[in-house]
XYZ file of C-alpha atoms in Angstrom:
735
model
C 6.003 21.843 12.335
C 8.617 23.480 9.804
C 7.231 23.931 6.272
C 9.321 21.859 3.618
C 10.892 23.810 0.676
C 8.918 23.825 -2.514
C 11.180 24.434 -5.241
C 10.637 21.003 -6.786
C 10.677 20.889 -10.447
C 8.093 19.297 -12.425
C 8.926 15.817 -13.288
C 8.482 15.894 -16.888
C 11.004 15.263 -19.752
C 11.161 17.142 -23.030
C 10.623 15.150 -26.213
C 13.867 13.650 -27.187
C 15.404 15.647 -29.916
C 14.493 18.984 -28.363
C 17.289 21.704 -28.496
C 17.270 23.366 -24.888
C 18.411 26.639 -26.307
C 15.839 26.844 -28.828
C 13.255 26.079 -25.982
C 14.763 29.105 -23.858
C 14.494 31.300 -26.855
C 10.946 30.465 -27.460
C 10.132 31.233 -23.911
C 12.013 34.508 -23.919
C 10.221 35.677 -27.113
C 6.555 34.670 -25.797
C 6.496 34.499 -21.982
C 3.526 32.402 -21.147
C 0.967 34.425 -19.202
C 0.634 32.748 -15.775
C -1.009 34.826 -13.153
C 1.347 34.725 -9.879
C 4.267 32.937 -11.532
C 7.170 32.421 -9.066
C 9.987 34.883 -9.290
C 13.215 33.464 -10.817
C 11.774 30.387 -12.122
C 13.344 29.872 -15.550
C 13.632 26.817 -17.819
C 16.764 24.667 -17.046
C 17.153 22.475 -20.037
C 16.515 18.781 -19.853
C 15.246 17.202 -16.762
C 14.999 13.766 -15.240
C 11.491 12.369 -15.410
C 11.070 11.489 -11.888
C 12.965 13.332 -9.299
C 14.736 11.375 -6.393
C 12.527 13.171 -3.723
C 9.262 12.281 -5.646
C 10.202 8.590 -6.338
C 10.307 6.299 -3.489
C 12.351 3.636 -5.186
C 15.391 5.984 -4.913
C 15.173 5.821 -1.069
C 14.016 2.261 -0.992
C 17.705 0.669 -1.297
C 16.952 -0.460 -4.580
C 20.075 -2.143 -6.081
C 19.384 -3.602 -9.427
C 22.354 -4.777 -11.639
C 22.912 -1.944 -13.431
C 24.215 0.020 -10.309
C 25.519 -3.477 -8.657
C 29.389 -4.009 -8.138
C 31.314 -5.367 -11.131
C 31.727 -8.761 -9.641
C 28.073 -9.674 -10.792
C 29.070 -9.493 -14.250
C 29.605 -13.068 -14.260
C 26.890 -13.706 -11.894
C 24.830 -17.065 -13.276
C 21.422 -16.688 -14.777
C 18.353 -16.990 -12.102
C 15.757 -19.329 -13.171
C 11.930 -18.692 -12.967
C 9.565 -21.828 -13.345
C 12.697 -24.075 -14.196
C 12.133 -22.142 -17.823
C 13.035 -18.605 -17.832
C 16.855 -17.838 -17.395
C 17.230 -14.215 -16.428
C 20.710 -12.828 -16.651
C 21.543 -10.349 -13.938
C 24.720 -9.324 -15.766
C 22.807 -8.470 -18.903
C 20.962 -5.325 -18.248
C 18.561 -3.881 -20.878
C 18.195 0.042 -19.699
C 16.735 0.806 -23.174
C 13.525 -1.127 -21.755
C 13.555 -0.206 -18.144
C 10.492 1.170 -16.416
C 10.635 3.738 -13.686
C 10.080 1.095 -10.917
C 11.621 -1.997 -12.550
C 14.797 -2.701 -14.273
C 14.940 -4.833 -17.553
C 17.448 -7.540 -18.154
C 18.006 -10.283 -20.901
C 16.079 -13.638 -20.501
C 16.138 -17.203 -22.530
C 13.028 -19.430 -22.814
C 14.770 -22.787 -22.526
C 11.716 -24.480 -24.084
C 11.478 -21.865 -27.012
C 14.676 -20.119 -27.255
C 13.972 -18.356 -30.304
C 11.194 -16.152 -28.742
C 12.366 -12.514 -28.115
C 11.597 -11.850 -24.398
C 12.895 -9.978 -21.393
C 12.473 -9.485 -17.662
C 11.486 -6.470 -15.521
C 12.560 -7.038 -11.944
C 10.200 -5.204 -9.861
C 11.197 -3.002 -6.472
C 10.652 -5.052 -3.467
C 8.412 -3.453 -0.982
C 6.725 -1.293 -3.692
C 2.973 -2.598 -4.150
C 2.462 -4.079 -7.473
C -1.154 -3.776 -9.316
C -1.796 -7.626 -8.415
C -5.419 -7.390 -9.757
C -4.407 -6.457 -13.154
C -1.228 -8.571 -13.148
C -3.334 -11.661 -12.743
C -5.698 -10.747 -15.468
C -3.227 -9.726 -18.088
C -0.590 -12.537 -17.488
C -0.516 -14.944 -20.500
C -3.735 -13.049 -21.857
C -3.009 -10.819 -24.816
C -4.371 -7.450 -24.332
C -4.306 -5.636 -27.910
C -2.276 -2.303 -27.650
C -0.276 -3.729 -24.459
C 2.949 -5.191 -24.369
C 2.284 -9.081 -24.049
C 2.976 -10.149 -20.328
C 4.121 -13.742 -20.886
C 4.529 -14.938 -17.348
C 5.411 -13.670 -13.722
C 6.683 -15.170 -10.391
C 9.486 -14.571 -7.786
C 13.029 -15.088 -8.108
C 16.095 -14.777 -5.951
C 17.968 -11.488 -7.270
C 21.722 -11.747 -6.137
C 22.470 -7.858 -6.078
C 19.180 -7.405 -3.648
C 20.195 -10.502 -1.813
C 16.456 -11.128 -1.574
C 13.594 -12.406 -3.796
C 11.819 -10.067 -6.163
C 9.016 -10.208 -8.656
C 10.120 -10.875 -12.329
C 7.575 -10.099 -15.193
C 8.490 -11.686 -18.299
C 7.367 -9.727 -21.391
C 7.430 -10.349 -25.108
C 10.129 -8.076 -26.101
C 9.865 -5.033 -28.638
C 11.957 -5.261 -31.770
C 11.684 -1.885 -32.762
C 12.865 -0.041 -29.372
C 11.070 2.820 -27.660
C 9.344 5.607 -29.523
C 11.222 8.314 -27.564
C 14.753 6.850 -28.583
C 13.422 6.535 -32.151
C 12.581 10.202 -32.038
C 16.050 11.263 -30.665
C 17.384 10.003 -34.185
C 17.584 11.632 -37.629
C 13.964 11.390 -38.717
C 11.738 13.228 -40.855
C 8.970 15.230 -39.972
C 6.600 13.281 -42.277
C 7.829 9.945 -40.396
C 7.503 11.733 -37.114
C 3.797 12.661 -37.677
C 3.064 8.907 -38.913
C 4.601 7.624 -35.643
C 2.346 9.989 -33.581
C -0.836 8.747 -35.679
C 0.346 5.271 -34.809
C 0.835 6.123 -31.326
C -2.792 7.495 -31.055
C -4.176 4.264 -32.565
C -2.127 2.178 -30.336
C -3.443 3.928 -27.101
C -7.042 3.866 -28.233
C -6.703 0.262 -29.041
C -5.222 -0.507 -25.294
C -7.508 1.966 -23.460
C -10.467 0.234 -25.328
C -9.492 -3.183 -24.461
C -8.616 -2.460 -20.985
C -12.091 -0.454 -20.427
C -13.691 -3.785 -21.721
C -11.895 -5.648 -18.827
C -12.822 -2.919 -16.221
C -9.173 -1.939 -15.947
C -7.437 1.379 -16.247
C -3.759 1.582 -17.673
C -2.576 4.749 -15.490
C 0.971 4.708 -17.075
C 0.156 6.026 -20.542
C 3.122 8.492 -21.625
C 5.329 9.452 -24.475
C 8.157 7.390 -23.102
C 6.146 4.296 -22.536
C 5.535 3.328 -26.309
C 7.693 0.660 -28.087
C 7.874 -0.756 -31.620
C 7.035 -4.199 -31.695
C 8.774 -4.818 -34.984
C 11.897 -4.179 -36.638
C 9.783 -2.511 -39.390
C 8.185 -0.250 -36.787
C 4.860 -0.469 -38.250
C 3.309 -1.649 -34.937
C 3.409 -0.311 -31.518
C 2.265 -1.263 -27.935
C 1.907 0.489 -24.679
C 4.495 -0.592 -22.135
C 4.400 -2.065 -18.527
C 1.726 -0.712 -16.003
C 1.616 -3.119 -13.276
C 5.056 -2.765 -11.696
C 3.752 0.076 -9.377
C 0.791 1.582 -8.003
C -1.678 3.418 -10.543
C -0.470 6.678 -11.720
C 2.800 6.361 -9.500
C 5.264 6.730 -12.262
C 3.697 9.349 -14.005
C 5.100 12.572 -14.386
C 2.660 15.547 -12.847
C 1.837 16.845 -16.376
C 0.131 13.646 -17.086
C -2.061 13.450 -14.338
C -5.360 15.584 -14.146
C -5.418 18.685 -11.758
C -7.041 16.754 -9.147
C -4.756 13.575 -9.044
C -1.634 15.741 -9.771
C -2.390 17.449 -6.468
C -2.318 14.225 -4.431
C 0.798 12.703 -3.294
C 2.307 10.429 -5.909
C 1.341 7.105 -3.785
C -2.031 8.640 -3.287
C -3.319 9.134 -7.018
C -5.495 6.255 -7.070
C -6.415 3.887 -9.730
C -8.889 6.339 -11.504
C -11.103 5.952 -14.457
C -10.841 5.777 -18.314
C -11.295 9.482 -18.322
C -7.931 9.793 -16.642
C -6.385 7.449 -19.080
C -8.033 9.807 -22.325
C -6.342 12.690 -20.293
C -2.804 10.970 -20.246
C -3.524 10.391 -23.960
C -4.019 13.925 -24.658
C -0.702 14.754 -22.752
C 1.311 12.297 -24.780
C 0.052 13.714 -27.963
C 0.996 17.148 -26.731
C 4.250 16.035 -26.155
C 4.909 14.289 -29.236
C 3.412 17.039 -31.443
C 5.436 19.930 -29.888
C 8.888 20.937 -30.935
C 9.111 22.816 -27.622
C 7.129 22.527 -24.233
C 5.846 25.816 -22.783
C 5.915 24.498 -19.352
C 9.355 23.220 -19.260
C 11.373 24.382 -16.031
C 8.162 25.281 -13.944
C 7.763 23.478 -10.352
C 5.144 21.195 -9.999
C 3.192 23.952 -7.983
C 3.598 26.239 -10.768
C 2.464 23.822 -13.491
C -0.755 22.898 -11.559
C -1.522 26.546 -10.701
C -1.239 27.267 -14.507
C -3.622 24.314 -15.416
C -5.995 25.656 -13.120
C -5.880 29.288 -14.074
C -5.412 28.940 -17.977
C -6.661 25.290 -18.327
C -4.507 22.112 -19.029
C -4.761 22.738 -22.787
C -3.487 26.241 -22.614
C -0.828 25.281 -19.938
C 0.532 22.362 -22.065
C 0.222 23.402 -25.579
C 2.102 26.044 -27.171
C 2.449 27.091 -31.084
C 5.624 25.412 -32.192
C 3.879 22.206 -33.410
C 5.069 19.293 -35.840
C 1.433 18.985 -36.977
C -1.752 20.984 -36.113
C -4.080 18.308 -37.230
C -4.656 16.884 -33.968
C -5.135 20.282 -31.714
C -9.010 19.758 -31.622
C -8.249 16.206 -30.392
C -5.899 17.273 -27.939
C -8.262 20.152 -26.722
C -11.095 17.643 -26.312
C -8.834 15.301 -24.124
C -7.513 17.947 -22.046
C -10.947 19.309 -20.953
C -10.583 19.632 -17.170
C -14.000 18.599 -16.736
C -14.078 15.062 -16.760
C -17.857 15.001 -17.744
C -16.882 17.183 -20.890
C -13.642 15.410 -21.602
C -13.577 13.331 -24.760
C -13.953 9.729 -24.297
C -13.582 6.828 -26.592
C -16.950 7.461 -28.718
C -15.898 11.094 -29.238
C -12.352 10.204 -30.517
C -13.694 7.495 -32.565
C -16.095 10.073 -34.504
C -13.018 12.483 -34.847
C -10.926 9.813 -36.345
C -13.489 9.022 -38.775
C -13.380 12.589 -40.036
C -16.834 13.793 -38.341
C -16.390 17.085 -36.856
C -16.790 16.879 -33.155
C -16.462 20.581 -31.571
C -14.384 20.369 -28.233
C -15.951 21.916 -25.314
C -13.378 24.574 -23.941
C -12.938 23.966 -20.041
C -14.691 27.039 -18.455
C -12.737 27.108 -15.272
C -13.731 29.040 -11.994
C -14.573 32.584 -11.550
C -11.243 34.630 -11.189
C -10.736 37.349 -8.674
C -9.870 40.692 -9.792
C -7.593 41.050 -6.641
C -4.919 38.456 -6.519
C -4.091 37.285 -3.162
C -0.274 36.831 -2.763
C 0.451 33.507 -0.884
C 3.456 30.949 -1.265
C 4.969 33.730 -3.983
C 2.043 33.105 -5.998
C -0.508 35.936 -6.826
C -3.865 33.940 -6.560
C -6.826 34.377 -8.393
C -8.421 31.239 -7.773
C -9.803 29.867 -4.581
C -8.597 26.242 -6.011
C -4.910 27.505 -6.590
C -5.028 29.184 -3.151
C -6.188 26.119 -1.618
C -3.461 23.749 -3.074
C -0.723 26.319 -2.116
C -2.428 26.626 1.592
C -2.368 22.702 1.832
C 1.455 22.851 1.200
C 2.131 25.701 3.717
C -0.450 24.624 6.696
C 1.321 26.978 9.222
C 1.033 30.215 7.292
C -2.527 29.013 5.895
C -3.913 28.480 9.430
C -2.672 32.135 10.455
C -4.399 33.746 7.343
C -7.774 31.819 8.023
C -7.710 32.886 11.730
C -6.976 36.690 11.005
C -9.682 36.679 8.298
C -7.522 37.412 5.224
C -9.160 34.199 3.450
C -12.664 34.941 4.218
C -12.171 38.610 3.371
C -10.472 37.796 0.077
C -13.245 35.423 -1.053
C -16.115 37.935 0.017
C -14.501 40.960 -1.796
C -11.934 39.636 -4.355
C -13.968 36.592 -5.572
C -17.453 38.028 -4.640
C -18.474 34.688 -3.514
C -20.804 35.462 -0.546
C -21.800 31.810 -0.156
C -18.231 30.320 0.022
C -17.344 33.470 2.621
C -20.382 32.520 4.760
C -19.422 29.039 4.833
C -15.715 29.726 5.885
C -17.182 32.039 8.684
C -19.670 29.547 9.850
C -16.762 26.876 9.948
C -14.443 29.417 11.818
C -17.476 29.977 14.578
C -17.949 26.386 14.951
C -14.120 25.562 15.716
C -14.235 28.234 18.135
C -10.697 29.900 19.451
C -7.522 28.101 19.063
C -6.586 25.589 21.656
C -3.034 25.110 22.564
C -3.736 21.812 24.404
C -5.500 20.873 21.074
C -3.089 21.637 18.031
C -5.067 19.219 15.954
C -8.270 21.434 16.043
C -6.222 23.893 13.740
C -5.300 21.491 11.386
C -8.772 19.951 11.132
C -9.882 23.903 10.496
C -7.503 24.004 7.796
C -8.934 20.734 6.116
C -12.676 21.791 6.445
C -11.729 25.544 4.848
C -9.580 23.532 1.804
C -12.595 21.409 1.230
C -14.961 24.548 1.108
C -12.339 26.347 -1.276
C -11.897 23.243 -3.625
C -14.304 20.373 -2.992
C -12.962 18.074 -5.763
C -9.504 18.252 -4.570
C -7.701 15.248 -2.902
C -8.342 14.585 0.699
C -5.796 16.794 2.386
C -4.669 16.535 6.091
C -1.625 17.662 7.734
C 0.521 17.637 4.656
C -0.693 14.365 3.418
C -2.845 14.320 0.139
C -4.739 11.262 -1.396
C -7.715 10.637 -3.514
C -10.570 8.659 -1.862
C -9.566 5.368 -3.986
C -5.914 5.613 -2.987
C -5.580 5.659 0.886
C -4.205 2.090 0.743
C -1.413 2.949 -1.742
C -0.720 6.189 0.041
C -0.190 4.334 3.418
C 2.197 1.798 1.689
C 4.405 4.330 0.030
C 4.323 6.654 3.135
C 5.498 3.435 5.174
C 8.153 2.655 2.506
C 9.453 6.343 2.926
C 9.213 5.969 6.665
C 7.088 8.968 7.043
C 3.451 10.042 7.646
C 1.728 6.528 8.258
C 0.648 7.923 11.560
C -1.087 11.021 10.018
C -2.814 9.075 7.508
C -4.364 6.754 10.368
C -5.087 9.722 12.071
C -7.129 11.164 9.183
C -9.052 8.018 9.197
C -9.687 8.051 12.978
C -10.884 11.715 12.652
C -13.496 10.995 9.865
C -11.748 13.411 7.304
C -12.847 10.822 4.401
C -16.287 11.188 5.363
C -16.199 14.883 5.617
C -14.639 15.076 2.129
C -17.472 12.854 0.695
C -20.059 15.305 2.305
C -18.305 18.431 0.746
C -17.477 16.953 -2.828
C -20.106 16.260 -5.605
C -19.385 12.629 -5.843
C -22.186 9.986 -6.857
C -24.221 8.584 -4.038
C -23.448 5.016 -5.189
C -19.572 5.953 -4.955
C -20.046 7.553 -1.465
C -21.623 4.405 -0.226
C -19.003 2.124 -1.484
C -16.208 4.224 -0.211
C -17.609 5.107 3.288
C -18.133 1.618 3.731
C -14.592 0.811 3.049
C -13.321 3.574 5.213
C -15.788 2.344 7.936
C -13.810 -1.027 8.002
C -10.684 0.533 8.003
C -11.422 2.629 10.719
C -12.583 -0.530 12.973
C -9.212 -2.191 12.148
C -7.375 1.078 13.074
C -9.288 1.173 16.453
C -8.118 -2.522 17.440
C -4.748 -2.966 18.841
C -4.183 -6.623 18.885
C -2.144 -8.698 16.218
C -4.022 -8.945 13.029
C -5.384 -5.263 13.080
C -4.226 -1.772 13.369
C -2.094 -0.144 10.613
C -0.609 -3.452 9.482
C -4.339 -4.747 8.654
C -4.962 -1.653 6.687
C -2.122 -2.017 4.602
C -2.600 -5.636 3.473
C -6.567 -5.326 3.191
C -5.915 -2.213 0.739
C -2.942 -3.491 -1.144
C -3.224 -7.081 -2.956
C -0.097 -6.190 -4.372
C 1.792 -5.706 -1.313
C 4.205 -8.136 0.029
C 4.164 -9.305 3.626
C 6.680 -6.746 5.389
C 7.408 -8.827 8.230
C 11.204 -8.985 9.084
C 10.591 -13.061 9.343
C 9.537 -13.352 5.711
C 10.595 -9.877 3.899
C 13.185 -11.213 1.903
C 10.959 -14.075 0.500
C 8.763 -11.822 -1.577
C 5.544 -13.271 0.090
C 2.626 -11.647 -2.252
C -0.080 -14.388 -1.799
C -1.274 -16.394 1.247
C -0.017 -19.914 -0.227
C 3.607 -18.404 -0.001
C 3.569 -17.861 3.627
C 4.078 -21.375 4.985
C 7.172 -22.029 2.654
C 8.490 -18.700 3.516
C 8.213 -19.290 7.271
C 9.606 -22.813 6.927
C 12.778 -21.426 5.099
C 13.063 -18.656 7.631
C 13.516 -21.224 10.383
C 17.284 -21.502 9.357
C 18.374 -18.147 9.888
C 15.945 -16.464 12.492
C 16.044 -16.712 16.513
C 13.661 -19.795 16.892
C 12.721 -18.396 20.373
C 10.814 -15.618 18.727
C 7.240 -16.463 17.813
C 6.651 -17.470 14.202
C 3.796 -14.736 13.879
C 4.311 -11.174 14.644
C 1.802 -8.310 13.794
C 2.654 -8.131 10.074
C 2.162 -11.874 9.517
C -1.222 -11.914 11.485
C -2.354 -9.001 9.760
C -1.227 -10.422 6.120
C -3.057 -13.557 6.942
C -6.335 -12.071 8.203
C -6.610 -10.166 5.092
C -5.617 -12.769 2.628
C -7.183 -16.048 4.145
C -10.839 -14.850 3.969
C -13.624 -15.924 6.427
C -13.878 -15.170 10.197
C -10.575 -15.812 12.270
C -11.313 -13.476 14.786
C -11.122 -16.058 17.811
C -7.616 -17.170 16.372
C -6.333 -13.456 16.183
C -7.598 -12.837 19.843
C -5.879 -15.675 20.952
C -2.547 -14.242 19.520
C -2.528 -11.239 22.303
C -3.112 -13.870 25.330
C -1.220 -12.909 28.194
C -0.692 -16.585 28.941
C 2.109 -18.016 27.056
C 0.538 -21.625 26.442
C -2.586 -20.168 24.991
C -0.713 -17.855 22.837
C 1.386 -20.732 21.458
C -1.749 -22.704 20.792
C -3.248 -19.952 18.936
C -0.123 -19.641 16.414
C -0.256 -23.265 15.831
C -3.857 -23.586 15.244
C -3.523 -20.626 12.673
C -0.425 -21.979 11.012
C -2.185 -25.604 11.056
C -5.288 -24.039 9.488
C -2.978 -22.559 6.796
C -1.337 -25.790 6.090
C -4.403 -27.665 5.860
C -5.929 -24.992 3.234
C -2.901 -24.248 1.245
C -0.168 -26.810 1.975
C 2.548 -27.934 1.710
C 2.166 -31.379 3.167
C 5.097 -31.273 5.194
C 7.006 -28.228 7.148
C 10.079 -29.526 8.759
C 11.484 -26.285 9.543
C 8.500 -24.371 10.683
C 7.243 -27.764 12.768
C 10.684 -27.555 14.506
C 10.415 -23.926 15.043
C 6.813 -24.166 16.777
C 7.793 -27.512 18.164
C 10.479 -25.849 20.447
C 7.743 -23.435 21.977
C 5.165 -25.998 22.987
C 6.515 -26.549 26.307
C 3.856 -24.324 28.143
C 1.275 -26.144 26.231
C 2.470 -29.623 27.619
C 2.454 -28.217 30.986
C -1.289 -27.814 30.771
C -1.692 -31.295 31.478
C -1.695 -32.548 35.113
C -0.639 -35.700 34.610
C 3.178 -36.418 34.514
C 2.705 -39.568 32.845
C 0.637 -37.816 30.131
C 3.357 -35.086 29.797
C 5.839 -37.268 29.484
C 4.116 -39.227 26.470
C 3.331 -36.235 24.883
C 7.089 -34.941 25.101
C 8.041 -38.237 23.690
C 5.616 -38.150 20.936
C 6.424 -34.404 19.868
C 9.695 -35.077 18.036
C 8.350 -37.769 15.648
C 5.392 -35.318 14.589
C 8.023 -32.504 14.316
C 9.929 -34.799 11.867
C 6.774 -35.393 10.055
C 6.368 -31.430 9.381
C 2.681 -31.675 9.618
C 1.224 -29.016 12.064
C -2.330 -30.353 12.229
C -0.839 -33.640 13.909
C 0.837 -31.652 16.251
C -2.331 -30.045 17.169
C -4.125 -33.223 17.427
C -1.560 -34.247 20.088
C -1.544 -31.268 21.914
C -5.140 -30.355 22.056
C -6.728 -34.006 21.704
C -10.193 -33.547 23.336
C -10.526 -37.075 24.718
C -6.821 -36.699 26.240
C -7.928 -33.416 27.807
C -11.007 -35.018 29.250
C -9.426 -38.100 30.538
C -6.498 -35.693 32.195
C -9.199 -33.238 33.676
C -11.242 -36.453 34.922
C -7.994 -37.934 36.474
C -7.241 -34.493 37.683
C -10.831 -34.040 39.227
C -10.381 -37.561 41.029
C -6.973 -36.890 42.372
C -8.413 -33.504 43.598
C -11.338 -35.218 45.162
C -9.138 -38.116 46.983
C -6.738 -35.071 48.211
C -9.583 -33.362 49.476
C -10.826 -36.757 51.410
C -7.554 -37.348 52.731
C -7.276 -33.823 53.937
C -10.669 -34.136 55.679
C -9.416 -37.323 57.493
C -6.052 -35.502 58.396
C -8.290 -32.692 59.648
C -10.688 -35.074 61.660
C -7.812 -36.755 63.328
C -6.094 -33.471 64.046
C -9.448 -32.556 65.761
C -9.910 -35.717 67.493
C -6.472 -35.856 68.898
C -6.170 -32.172 70.077
C -6.004 -31.205 73.694
C -9.454 -29.686 73.571
C -11.145 -32.232 71.690
C -14.380 -34.043 73.326
C -12.751 -37.606 72.755
C -9.416 -36.438 74.677
C -11.609 -35.282 77.517
C -13.573 -38.206 77.816
C -10.559 -40.506 77.415
C -8.880 -38.434 80.063
C -11.690 -39.018 82.523
C -11.896 -42.502 82.088
C -7.865 -42.975 82.615
C -8.450 -40.837 85.691
C -11.077 -42.922 86.945
C -9.324 -46.206 86.247
C -6.297 -44.689 87.872
C -8.351 -43.561 90.905
C -9.639 -47.112 91.230
C -6.183 -48.551 91.027
C -4.774 -46.240 93.624
C -7.523 -47.108 96.015
C -7.147 -50.729 95.436
C -3.477 -50.448 96.238
C -4.220 -48.429 99.361
C -6.680 -50.845 100.455
C -4.493 -53.583 100.119
C -1.842 -52.072 101.837
C -4.170 -51.498 104.913
C -5.298 -55.020 105.073
C -1.800 -56.315 104.820
C -0.416 -53.988 107.510
C -3.079 -55.232 109.777
């Protein structure tokens, strides 16, 4: 496996208004002391917040109207719930989110209210639980989500999720900072940002929710006076997915951007610290570094030293920022400590201690590593080179001699011995060895296997994002089959309660992956672990089926454009229904894989009929017509030609009713089945009786039968007597 180039820059942006030349001069004058810094890495001015290779929306075929052809300028509005008119031709780029585009909206029932819509990226999971929790329920400190629903979006030529938000009238904080404002006003806005984020985190934490999208460019003024502020959208993409690397804790930033996880309130507090660091500085000390260089700098020098320089607008928040950026979540400031600080009470921040550093740097991946954590991170990104260094004893020797960590060296040696010699016939053996060694060197890092990396609470979103990108799905599934998460739980210092919950989830996932039929496999994992992922079946993909009650209407519409010879349930639809329906439907799922066409069609019909009974709608003409055209093999299960003709005559009327349960009653009527079976049994008995009589006749009339022999003898005797009588008569007559 070829190793990918690793010259990806950190996906962060400088605070608006920063002068790039000034930043370069600062770094030339005071170079940052980062051990093993990459050669030739120089600041390169302003950068995009999310690089294309790190944002799947760029490769997902997203085409919203800011990039659409000119003819959409006259596109009519699309309407949500017969109330909200969303204008595709009126984009609001100043209100965009990284994974969603903003457009003007008019509320026909209340046209005076200022609102806007975010059109989400299709196929990208949204945070469904949070979406339902905050819709039409004001969360102080957060932008008010008024409503949400699906609309047909012209430029996408499919349905998409629309989020209707109350419009912030004072604009985005970073846009205001980009203008001419005084340092005093800037500091006031920074303090307002702090108050707003604390309010939002506190209220979300009360609801057992995390924001996971706290950053300097996601703050908005709600009023034209700019005396109030809110945090922006956080439900249009997976948790942490839109965050620049700098905003994520060391552990979560190591994970793939789809595998960062929902996290805890401490992750939001860390992001608050980074936000304040961004807003308070005139220049960023880490600008221009690669993602790898920034993470290594955080580990070696602590997050505070890596992110905070000396060129500040205000130093009054340094203690606060230091407390929030503590790399030990147990020592990191929480809401209570921040409230004490805000009240004026002295709360000494605890400085991150970091790991013991080696006096002998080990060069690997252009870095001189002095920490096992940084070395493990770089090794995970270069598996082939890392395996060679493990096998030749370099890693064990460095840990023993450089770090003088005898316990870690002994653990590495034990793992090597347990693994045995390399096996060319089993290359996975080497990857498992690397995975185990990485866990020894950095037990709290993400789960890492064959180039994928995910936090234990993020396997589902990692799977969805990798599927969207068209890569690594097999490797993720393989990591579960090989029990990599269980090994991680044993190696890491997480609570036993958390281990029990997560292990139980992974046992279920493994069970799904090991069953090959419809309703199981990777597809089942996708929907079980992603409530915010729409059904990815080609049959309904354009309909944005997010909830189970949307499935039948989507299939009903699909009947007009699909080949109705194909079954209306495929692997994705079966898995989606199984994950969303609740209760045990194993028997129905097993029937979907039956080799007998008649039994397979009946299983499909029963599953769809059950959905109609539970969720409606009352009539499904298109779907009934679709499945009605496939019931021929089911009708042939009846033996009576009269019954078959009667059923064939009744099917069209039931199809026109659009009621699938009625079709089930006709095709699978127990009484009719019993009568047919009894009639068939009687016909079989009569046939067997007739066969017996024919056989008996055949036996009686055969040339060697007893009856034939007896009859022949009787005929011979009669013939003999007749001949003798005739002869005697002739003799008498003759004389």
